[in-house]
mmCIF file of C-alpha atoms in Angstrom:
data_model
loop_
_atom_site.group_PDB
_atom_site.id
_atom_site.type_symbol
_atom_site.label_atom_id
_atom_site.label_comp_id
_atom_site.label_asym_id
_atom_site.label_seq_id
_atom_site.Cartn_x
_atom_site.Cartn_y
_atom_site.Cartn_z
ATOM 1 C CA MET A 1055 -0.085 -0.113 -0.062
ATOM 2 C CA LYS A 1056 1.069 3.663 -0.299
ATOM 3 C CA PRO A 1057 0.490 6.369 2.336
ATOM 4 C CA ALA A 1058 -2.442 8.872 2.291
ATOM 5 C CA PRO A 1059 -1.576 12.269 0.856
ATOM 6 C CA PHE A 1060 0.420 14.542 3.027
ATOM 7 C CA GLU A 1061 2.348 17.703 3.052
ATOM 8 C CA TYR A 1062 6.136 17.881 3.461
ATOM 9 C CA HIS A 1063 8.223 20.443 5.229
ATOM 10 C CA ARG A 1064 12.056 20.408 5.204
ATOM 11 C CA ALA A 1065 13.284 21.864 8.732
ATOM 12 C CA ALA A 1066 15.841 24.438 8.589
ATOM 13 C CA ASP A 1067 16.587 24.204 12.297
ATOM 14 C CA VAL A 1068 15.016 22.729 15.686
ATOM 15 C CA ASP A 1069 12.859 25.826 16.035
ATOM 16 C CA ASP A 1070 11.718 25.831 12.447
ATOM 17 C CA ALA A 1071 10.698 22.126 12.877
ATOM 18 C CA VAL A 1072 8.813 22.975 16.185
ATOM 19 C CA ALA A 1073 6.955 25.891 14.480
ATOM 20 C CA ALA A 1074 5.938 23.647 11.592
ATOM 21 C CA LEU A 1075 4.536 20.972 14.087
ATOM 22 C CA ARG A 1076 2.779 23.599 15.948
ATOM 23 C CA GLN A 1077 0.887 24.997 12.917
ATOM 24 C CA ALA A 1078 -0.390 21.537 11.850
ATOM 25 C CA ASP A 1079 -3.362 19.902 13.220
ATOM 26 C CA ASP A 1080 -1.824 16.343 12.681
ATOM 27 C CA GLY A 1081 2.010 16.959 12.058
ATOM 28 C CA LYS A 1082 4.791 14.281 12.408
ATOM 29 C CA ALA A 1083 8.475 14.630 12.675
ATOM 30 C CA ILE A 1084 10.377 11.977 10.544
ATOM 31 C CA ALA A 1085 14.001 11.102 11.078
ATOM 32 C CA GLY A 1086 15.007 7.840 9.692
ATOM 33 C CA GLY A 1087 11.510 6.925 8.900
ATOM 34 C CA GLN A 1088 12.012 3.284 9.568
ATOM 35 C CA SER A 1089 8.868 2.894 11.651
ATOM 36 C CA LEU A 1090 6.678 5.787 10.578
ATOM 37 C CA ILE A 1091 6.746 5.132 6.892
ATOM 38 C CA ALA A 1092 5.785 1.454 7.347
ATOM 39 C CA LEU A 1093 2.849 2.800 9.539
ATOM 40 C CA MET A 1094 1.961 5.333 6.806
ATOM 41 C CA ASN A 1095 2.054 2.707 3.885
ATOM 42 C CA LEU A 1096 -0.286 0.453 5.901
ATOM 43 C CA ARG A 1097 -2.547 3.668 6.455
ATOM 44 C CA LEU A 1098 -2.305 3.131 10.367
ATOM 45 C CA ALA A 1099 -0.804 6.512 10.335
ATOM 46 C CA ARG A 1100 -2.235 9.358 8.278
ATOM 47 C CA PRO A 1101 -0.434 12.565 9.436
ATOM 48 C CA GLU A 1102 -1.248 15.634 7.336
ATOM 49 C CA LEU A 1103 2.334 16.964 7.546
ATOM 50 C CA LEU A 1104 5.713 15.363 7.712
ATOM 51 C CA VAL A 1105 8.600 17.747 9.158
ATOM 52 C CA ASP A 1106 11.734 16.221 7.993
ATOM 53 C CA LEU A 1107 14.492 16.447 10.489
ATOM 54 C CA ASN A 1108 17.306 15.115 8.571
ATOM 55 C CA PRO A 1109 18.896 18.537 7.695
ATOM 56 C CA LEU A 1110 19.569 19.043 11.350
ATOM 57 C CA HIS A 1111 23.176 17.764 11.336
ATOM 58 C CA ASP A 1112 24.061 19.327 14.428
ATOM 59 C CA LEU A 1113 21.798 16.787 16.422
ATOM 60 C CA ASP A 1114 24.180 14.145 14.902
ATOM 61 C CA TYR A 1115 26.896 13.357 17.764
ATOM 62 C CA VAL A 1116 28.064 11.362 20.499
ATOM 63 C CA GLU A 1117 30.091 13.254 23.024
ATOM 64 C CA PRO A 1118 31.697 12.431 26.440
ATOM 65 C CA ARG A 1119 30.455 14.121 29.631
ATOM 66 C CA ALA A 1120 32.776 14.791 32.686
ATOM 67 C CA ASP A 1121 30.720 12.408 34.950
ATOM 68 C CA GLY A 1122 31.992 9.592 32.789
ATOM 69 C CA GLY A 1123 28.576 9.393 30.875
ATOM 70 C CA MET A 1124 27.842 10.624 27.276
ATOM 71 C CA ALA A 1125 25.500 12.891 25.289
ATOM 72 C CA ILE A 1126 24.027 11.592 22.108
ATOM 73 C CA GLY A 1127 22.165 13.884 19.606
ATOM 74 C CA ALA A 1128 18.665 12.696 18.586
ATOM 75 C CA MET A 1129 19.657 12.320 14.917
ATOM 76 C CA THR A 1130 22.584 10.056 15.483
ATOM 77 C CA ARG A 1131 22.110 6.939 13.456
ATOM 78 C CA GLN A 1132 21.971 3.647 15.283
ATOM 79 C CA ARG A 1133 24.591 2.082 13.149
ATOM 80 C CA SER A 1134 27.018 5.142 14.065
ATOM 81 C CA LEU A 1135 26.326 4.228 17.727
ATOM 82 C CA GLU A 1136 26.910 0.325 17.289
ATOM 83 C CA TRP A 1137 30.214 1.164 15.757
ATOM 84 C CA SER A 1138 31.220 3.918 18.570
ATOM 85 C CA ALA A 1139 34.051 3.108 20.779
ATOM 86 C CA LEU A 1140 32.846 5.733 23.152
ATOM 87 C CA VAL A 1141 29.397 3.700 23.404
ATOM 88 C CA ALA A 1142 31.187 0.612 23.866
ATOM 89 C CA GLU A 1143 33.471 2.042 26.732
ATOM 90 C CA ARG A 1144 30.873 4.226 28.456
ATOM 91 C CA CYS A 1145 27.504 2.335 27.854
ATOM 92 C CA PRO A 1146 28.222 -1.404 27.145
ATOM 93 C CA VAL A 1147 24.503 -2.292 27.573
ATOM 94 C CA MET A 1148 23.738 -0.182 24.583
ATOM 95 C CA ALA A 1149 26.589 -1.567 22.699
ATOM 96 C CA GLU A 1150 25.276 -5.146 23.508
ATOM 97 C CA ALA A 1151 21.620 -4.196 22.503
ATOM 98 C CA LEU A 1152 22.428 -2.367 19.256
ATOM 99 C CA PRO A 1153 23.227 -5.252 16.984
ATOM 100 C CA LEU A 1154 19.923 -6.883 17.927
ATOM 101 C CA VAL A 1155 17.877 -3.745 16.664
ATOM 102 C CA ALA A 1156 16.197 -5.167 13.444
ATOM 103 C CA HIS A 1157 18.706 -5.427 10.463
ATOM 104 C CA ALA A 1158 21.848 -3.529 9.497
ATOM 105 C CA ALA A 1159 20.074 -1.754 6.656
ATOM 106 C CA ILE A 1160 17.554 -0.315 9.232
ATOM 107 C CA ARG A 1161 20.173 0.781 11.555
ATOM 108 C CA ASN A 1162 21.811 2.571 8.933
ATOM 109 C CA ARG A 1163 18.789 4.916 8.631
ATOM 110 C CA GLY A 1164 17.118 4.424 12.000
ATOM 111 C CA THR A 1165 17.992 7.117 14.587
ATOM 112 C CA ILE A 1166 18.061 6.853 18.425
ATOM 113 C CA GLY A 1167 15.749 9.724 18.603
ATOM 114 C CA GLY A 1168 13.250 8.195 16.290
ATOM 115 C CA SER A 1169 13.318 4.901 18.155
ATOM 116 C CA LEU A 1170 12.723 6.455 21.538
ATOM 117 C CA ALA A 1171 10.035 8.956 20.456
ATOM 118 C CA HIS A 1172 8.153 6.061 18.613
ATOM 119 C CA ALA A 1173 8.127 4.146 21.843
ATOM 120 C CA ASP A 1174 7.430 0.749 20.412
ATOM 121 C CA SER A 1175 7.213 -1.619 23.183
ATOM 122 C CA GLY A 1176 9.607 -4.050 21.524
ATOM 123 C CA SER A 1177 12.316 -1.204 21.200
ATOM 124 C CA GLU A 1178 15.691 -2.508 22.583
ATOM 125 C CA LEU A 1179 16.889 1.246 22.738
ATOM 126 C CA CYS A 1180 13.891 2.140 25.006
ATOM 127 C CA SER A 1181 14.962 -0.398 27.481
ATOM 128 C CA VAL A 1182 18.434 0.679 27.244
ATOM 129 C CA ALA A 1183 17.317 4.230 28.025
ATOM 130 C CA LEU A 1184 15.324 2.895 31.082
ATOM 131 C CA ALA A 1185 18.204 0.586 32.388
ATOM 132 C CA THR A 1186 20.758 3.275 32.223
ATOM 133 C CA ASP A 1187 18.363 6.025 33.917
ATOM 134 C CA ALA A 1188 18.861 8.171 30.729
ATOM 135 C CA LEU A 1189 17.655 11.880 30.505
ATOM 136 C CA LEU A 1190 15.782 12.914 27.359
ATOM 137 C CA ARG A 1191 16.049 16.663 26.532
ATOM 138 C CA VAL A 1192 13.225 17.834 24.240
ATOM 139 C CA HIS A 1193 12.671 21.219 22.646
ATOM 140 C CA GLY A 1194 9.351 23.039 22.148
ATOM 141 C CA PRO A 1195 7.822 26.462 21.777
ATOM 142 C CA ASP A 1196 8.861 27.412 25.282
ATOM 143 C CA GLY A 1197 12.379 26.179 24.971
ATOM 144 C CA ASP A 1198 13.978 23.006 26.383
ATOM 145 C CA ARG A 1199 12.897 20.790 29.070
ATOM 146 C CA GLU A 1200 14.432 17.396 30.432
ATOM 147 C CA ILE A 1201 12.419 14.123 30.998
ATOM 148 C CA PRO A 1202 13.776 11.061 32.904
ATOM 149 C CA ALA A 1203 13.493 8.065 30.745
ATOM 150 C CA SER A 1204 11.364 6.595 33.631
ATOM 151 C CA GLU A 1205 8.801 9.320 32.985
ATOM 152 C CA PHE A 1206 8.847 9.436 29.062
ATOM 153 C CA PHE A 1207 7.225 6.034 28.084
ATOM 154 C CA LEU A 1208 3.644 6.175 28.803
ATOM 155 C CA GLY A 1209 2.062 3.427 26.619
ATOM 156 C CA THR A 1210 1.686 2.006 23.196
ATOM 157 C CA PHE A 1211 3.434 4.302 20.910
ATOM 158 C CA THR A 1212 2.832 6.999 23.538
ATOM 159 C CA THR A 1213 5.440 9.274 25.242
ATOM 160 C CA ALA A 1214 5.479 12.419 27.329
ATOM 161 C CA LEU A 1215 6.519 14.502 24.218
ATOM 162 C CA ALA A 1216 3.901 17.164 23.502
ATOM 163 C CA GLU A 1217 2.811 17.218 19.747
ATOM 164 C CA ASP A 1218 4.974 20.311 19.066
ATOM 165 C CA GLU A 1219 8.009 19.070 20.813
ATOM 166 C CA ILE A 1220 11.076 17.237 19.403
ATOM 167 C CA LEU A 1221 13.426 15.130 21.243
ATOM 168 C CA THR A 1222 16.932 16.663 20.728
ATOM 169 C CA GLU A 1223 19.334 14.909 23.049
ATOM 170 C CA ILE A 1224 19.966 11.632 25.142
ATOM 171 C CA ILE A 1225 22.104 11.939 28.225
ATOM 172 C CA ILE A 1226 23.461 8.715 29.555
ATOM 173 C CA PRO A 1227 24.829 9.324 33.038
ATOM 174 C CA GLY A 1228 28.224 8.058 34.157
ATOM 175 C CA ALA A 1229 28.119 4.624 35.752
ATOM 176 C CA ALA A 1230 28.967 4.149 39.393
ATOM 177 C CA PRO A 1231 32.063 2.450 40.357
ATOM 178 C CA ARG A 1232 31.647 -1.471 40.445
ATOM 179 C CA THR A 1233 28.902 -1.569 37.934
ATOM 180 C CA GLY A 1234 27.980 -4.289 35.519
ATOM 181 C CA SER A 1235 25.437 -4.522 32.769
ATOM 182 C CA ALA A 1236 23.954 -7.116 30.191
ATOM 183 C CA TYR A 1237 21.292 -7.115 27.512
ATOM 184 C CA ALA A 1238 19.708 -10.344 26.123
ATOM 185 C CA GLU A 1239 16.408 -11.221 24.247
ATOM 186 C CA VAL A 1240 14.714 -13.964 22.361
ATOM 187 C CA SER A 1241 13.326 -13.633 18.916
ATOM 188 C CA ARG A 1242 11.900 -16.213 16.301
ATOM 189 C CA ARG A 1243 14.588 -15.057 13.741
ATOM 190 C CA ARG A 1244 17.462 -12.724 13.881
ATOM 191 C CA GLY A 1245 16.140 -9.089 13.188
ATOM 192 C CA ASP A 1246 12.418 -9.917 14.261
ATOM 193 C CA PHE A 1247 10.919 -8.133 17.161
ATOM 194 C CA ALA A 1248 11.935 -9.816 20.345
ATOM 195 C CA LEU A 1249 9.361 -11.975 22.087
ATOM 196 C CA ALA A 1250 10.858 -10.710 25.166
ATOM 197 C CA GLY A 1251 14.001 -8.766 26.087
ATOM 198 C CA VAL A 1252 15.742 -7.698 29.302
ATOM 199 C CA GLY A 1253 18.608 -5.302 30.171
ATOM 200 C CA CYS A 1254 20.109 -4.626 33.247
ATOM 201 C CA VAL A 1255 22.569 -2.252 35.001
ATOM 202 C CA VAL A 1256 23.674 -3.197 38.540
ATOM 203 C CA SER A 1257 26.137 -1.333 41.007
ATOM 204 C CA LEU A 1258 27.558 -3.006 44.098
ATOM 205 C CA ASN A 1259 28.860 -1.706 47.263
ATOM 206 C CA ASP A 1260 32.311 -2.538 48.466
ATOM 207 C CA ASP A 1261 30.709 -5.193 50.738
ATOM 208 C CA GLU A 1262 29.311 -6.935 47.579
ATOM 209 C CA THR A 1263 25.772 -6.016 48.519
ATOM 210 C CA VAL A 1264 23.796 -4.383 45.620
ATOM 211 C CA ARG A 1265 23.677 -0.577 45.783
ATOM 212 C CA GLN A 1266 21.290 -0.096 43.022
ATOM 213 C CA ALA A 1267 19.733 -2.313 40.272
ATOM 214 C CA ARG A 1268 17.723 -1.323 37.130
ATOM 215 C CA ILE A 1269 16.158 -3.995 34.984
ATOM 216 C CA ALA A 1270 14.080 -2.997 31.932
ATOM 217 C CA CYS A 1271 11.928 -5.273 29.946
ATOM 218 C CA ILE A 1272 10.465 -5.119 26.278
ATOM 219 C CA SER A 1273 7.629 -6.846 24.500
ATOM 220 C CA VAL A 1274 6.008 -7.894 27.601
ATOM 221 C CA GLY A 1275 3.828 -4.731 28.251
ATOM 222 C CA SER A 1276 2.361 -1.798 26.532
ATOM 223 C CA SER A 1277 5.682 -0.010 26.553
ATOM 224 C CA ALA A 1278 9.233 -0.810 27.651
ATOM 225 C CA LEU A 1279 9.218 -1.055 31.591
ATOM 226 C CA ARG A 1280 11.123 -1.263 34.634
ATOM 227 C CA ALA A 1281 10.819 -4.476 36.817
ATOM 228 C CA ARG A 1282 10.568 -2.418 40.006
ATOM 229 C CA HIS A 1283 9.817 -5.308 42.286
ATOM 230 C CA ALA A 1284 12.577 -7.393 41.122
ATOM 231 C CA GLU A 1285 15.018 -4.237 41.437
ATOM 232 C CA ASP A 1286 13.872 -3.637 45.116
ATOM 233 C CA SER A 1287 14.324 -7.353 45.938
ATOM 234 C CA LEU A 1288 18.092 -7.008 45.175
ATOM 235 C CA THR A 1289 18.893 -3.896 46.932
ATOM 236 C CA GLY A 1290 21.047 -4.527 49.832
ATOM 237 C CA SER A 1291 21.534 -8.054 49.183
ATOM 238 C CA ARG A 1292 24.322 -9.943 47.701
ATOM 239 C CA LEU A 1293 24.186 -10.729 44.003
ATOM 240 C CA GLY A 1294 24.267 -14.458 44.375
ATOM 241 C CA GLU A 1295 22.180 -17.222 42.780
ATOM 242 C CA ALA A 1296 19.371 -17.049 45.439
ATOM 243 C CA ALA A 1297 18.943 -13.399 45.067
ATOM 244 C CA ILE A 1298 18.931 -13.660 41.237
ATOM 245 C CA ARG A 1299 16.340 -16.262 41.293
ATOM 246 C CA GLN A 1300 14.111 -14.367 43.720
ATOM 247 C CA ALA A 1301 14.414 -11.257 41.588
ATOM 248 C CA ALA A 1302 13.484 -13.230 38.461
ATOM 249 C CA SER A 1303 10.596 -14.749 40.074
ATOM 250 C CA LEU A 1304 9.329 -11.112 40.870
ATOM 251 C CA VAL A 1305 9.519 -9.913 37.449
ATOM 252 C CA SER A 1306 5.933 -11.133 36.715
ATOM 253 C CA GLU A 1307 4.772 -8.372 39.387
ATOM 254 C CA ASP A 1308 5.546 -5.704 36.676
ATOM 255 C CA ILE A 1309 5.045 -7.150 33.228
ATOM 256 C CA ASP A 1310 1.673 -7.804 31.539
ATOM 257 C CA PRO A 1311 2.436 -9.682 28.313
ATOM 258 C CA ALA A 1312 -0.138 -10.321 25.578
ATOM 259 C CA GLY A 1313 -0.443 -13.427 23.796
ATOM 260 C CA ASP A 1314 -0.235 -13.256 19.831
ATOM 261 C CA LEU A 1315 0.616 -15.749 17.037
ATOM 262 C CA HIS A 1316 4.167 -15.515 17.799
ATOM 263 C CA ALA A 1317 3.917 -16.389 21.575
ATOM 264 C CA SER A 1318 1.621 -16.788 24.145
ATOM 265 C CA ALA A 1319 1.426 -14.569 27.237
ATOM 266 C CA ALA A 1320 2.620 -17.415 29.328
ATOM 267 C CA PHE A 1321 5.647 -18.082 27.255
ATOM 268 C CA ARG A 1322 6.550 -14.312 27.321
ATOM 269 C CA GLN A 1323 6.232 -14.471 31.077
ATOM 270 C CA HIS A 1324 8.714 -17.452 31.108
ATOM 271 C CA LEU A 1325 11.165 -15.663 28.749
ATOM 272 C CA ALA A 1326 11.283 -12.519 30.694
ATOM 273 C CA LYS A 1327 12.043 -14.397 33.970
ATOM 274 C CA THR A 1328 14.732 -16.520 32.282
ATOM 275 C CA LEU A 1329 16.368 -13.471 30.629
ATOM 276 C CA THR A 1330 16.385 -11.765 33.800
ATOM 277 C CA ARG A 1331 18.324 -14.431 35.415
ATOM 278 C CA GLN A 1332 20.594 -14.602 32.473
ATOM 279 C CA VAL A 1333 21.504 -10.920 32.436
ATOM 280 C CA LEU A 1334 21.942 -10.514 36.112
ATOM 281 C CA ARG A 1335 24.334 -13.372 36.271
ATOM 282 C CA THR A 1336 26.230 -11.878 33.358
ATOM 283 C CA ALA A 1337 26.270 -8.499 34.898
ATOM 284 C CA ALA A 1338 27.435 -9.891 38.353
ATOM 285 C CA GLY A 1339 30.333 -11.507 36.454
ATOM 286 C CA ARG A 1340 31.228 -8.228 34.769
ATOM 287 C CA VAL A 1341 31.447 -6.409 37.962
ATOM 288 C CA ARG A 1342 33.707 -8.745 39.426
#
């Protein structure tokens, strides 16, 4: 199929893009277009205006931050992040997840900002943003504001972005000392959406107890989500096999998977628990 008719505006800068979106009754920003165009071709999305962000080259960057983290421009291609030595060094959970995002041809065009703003429940990068406690900077008519990743994803294809705001930057905080991370997922074929995926970032105290744990899941709810009950169970405990199994058993308290032709709800529940055990074991090993 082909998309419904629409107007096209090539943005000169961020303010120009925001102004165009504000004037439209139903406008959409387009970056890589790897998700939006597919929806438009199926007539599942019918925006009257597309605002092209590709001229905004100043939003294509990966820069180190003084706290040991990094700042990523929203127009940075996923493939660039996959190959980035800085990402591998400062956000290994992102480096581990990126090769699992669809196929290389899609990662060549897809942007990190587009993936986060699209907020697909199966998006690896959404779970990475949650697991790393990322801060998302957006720009609108009233200027910039910052939204924690934990408050950004609201539901199916729904975020805290206003209709006339654009995601401009993703800030990944520096990891605390003695931190380990891991990402894993299961899909029917390489490049398919995950049946379930889990990423984690775990920091230990000097006495080997857990100072903080963040566990983020995909494809088991209406959006990427944190497994808060599992996280809380780990805090203050030693990251041994008993604690890991207990945390994995609590993942079901926070997820609500739907069954479909690819997997039943019960199988997705099973995968989420199994993957949680796997990534926590891996993260524990990487700390030590």
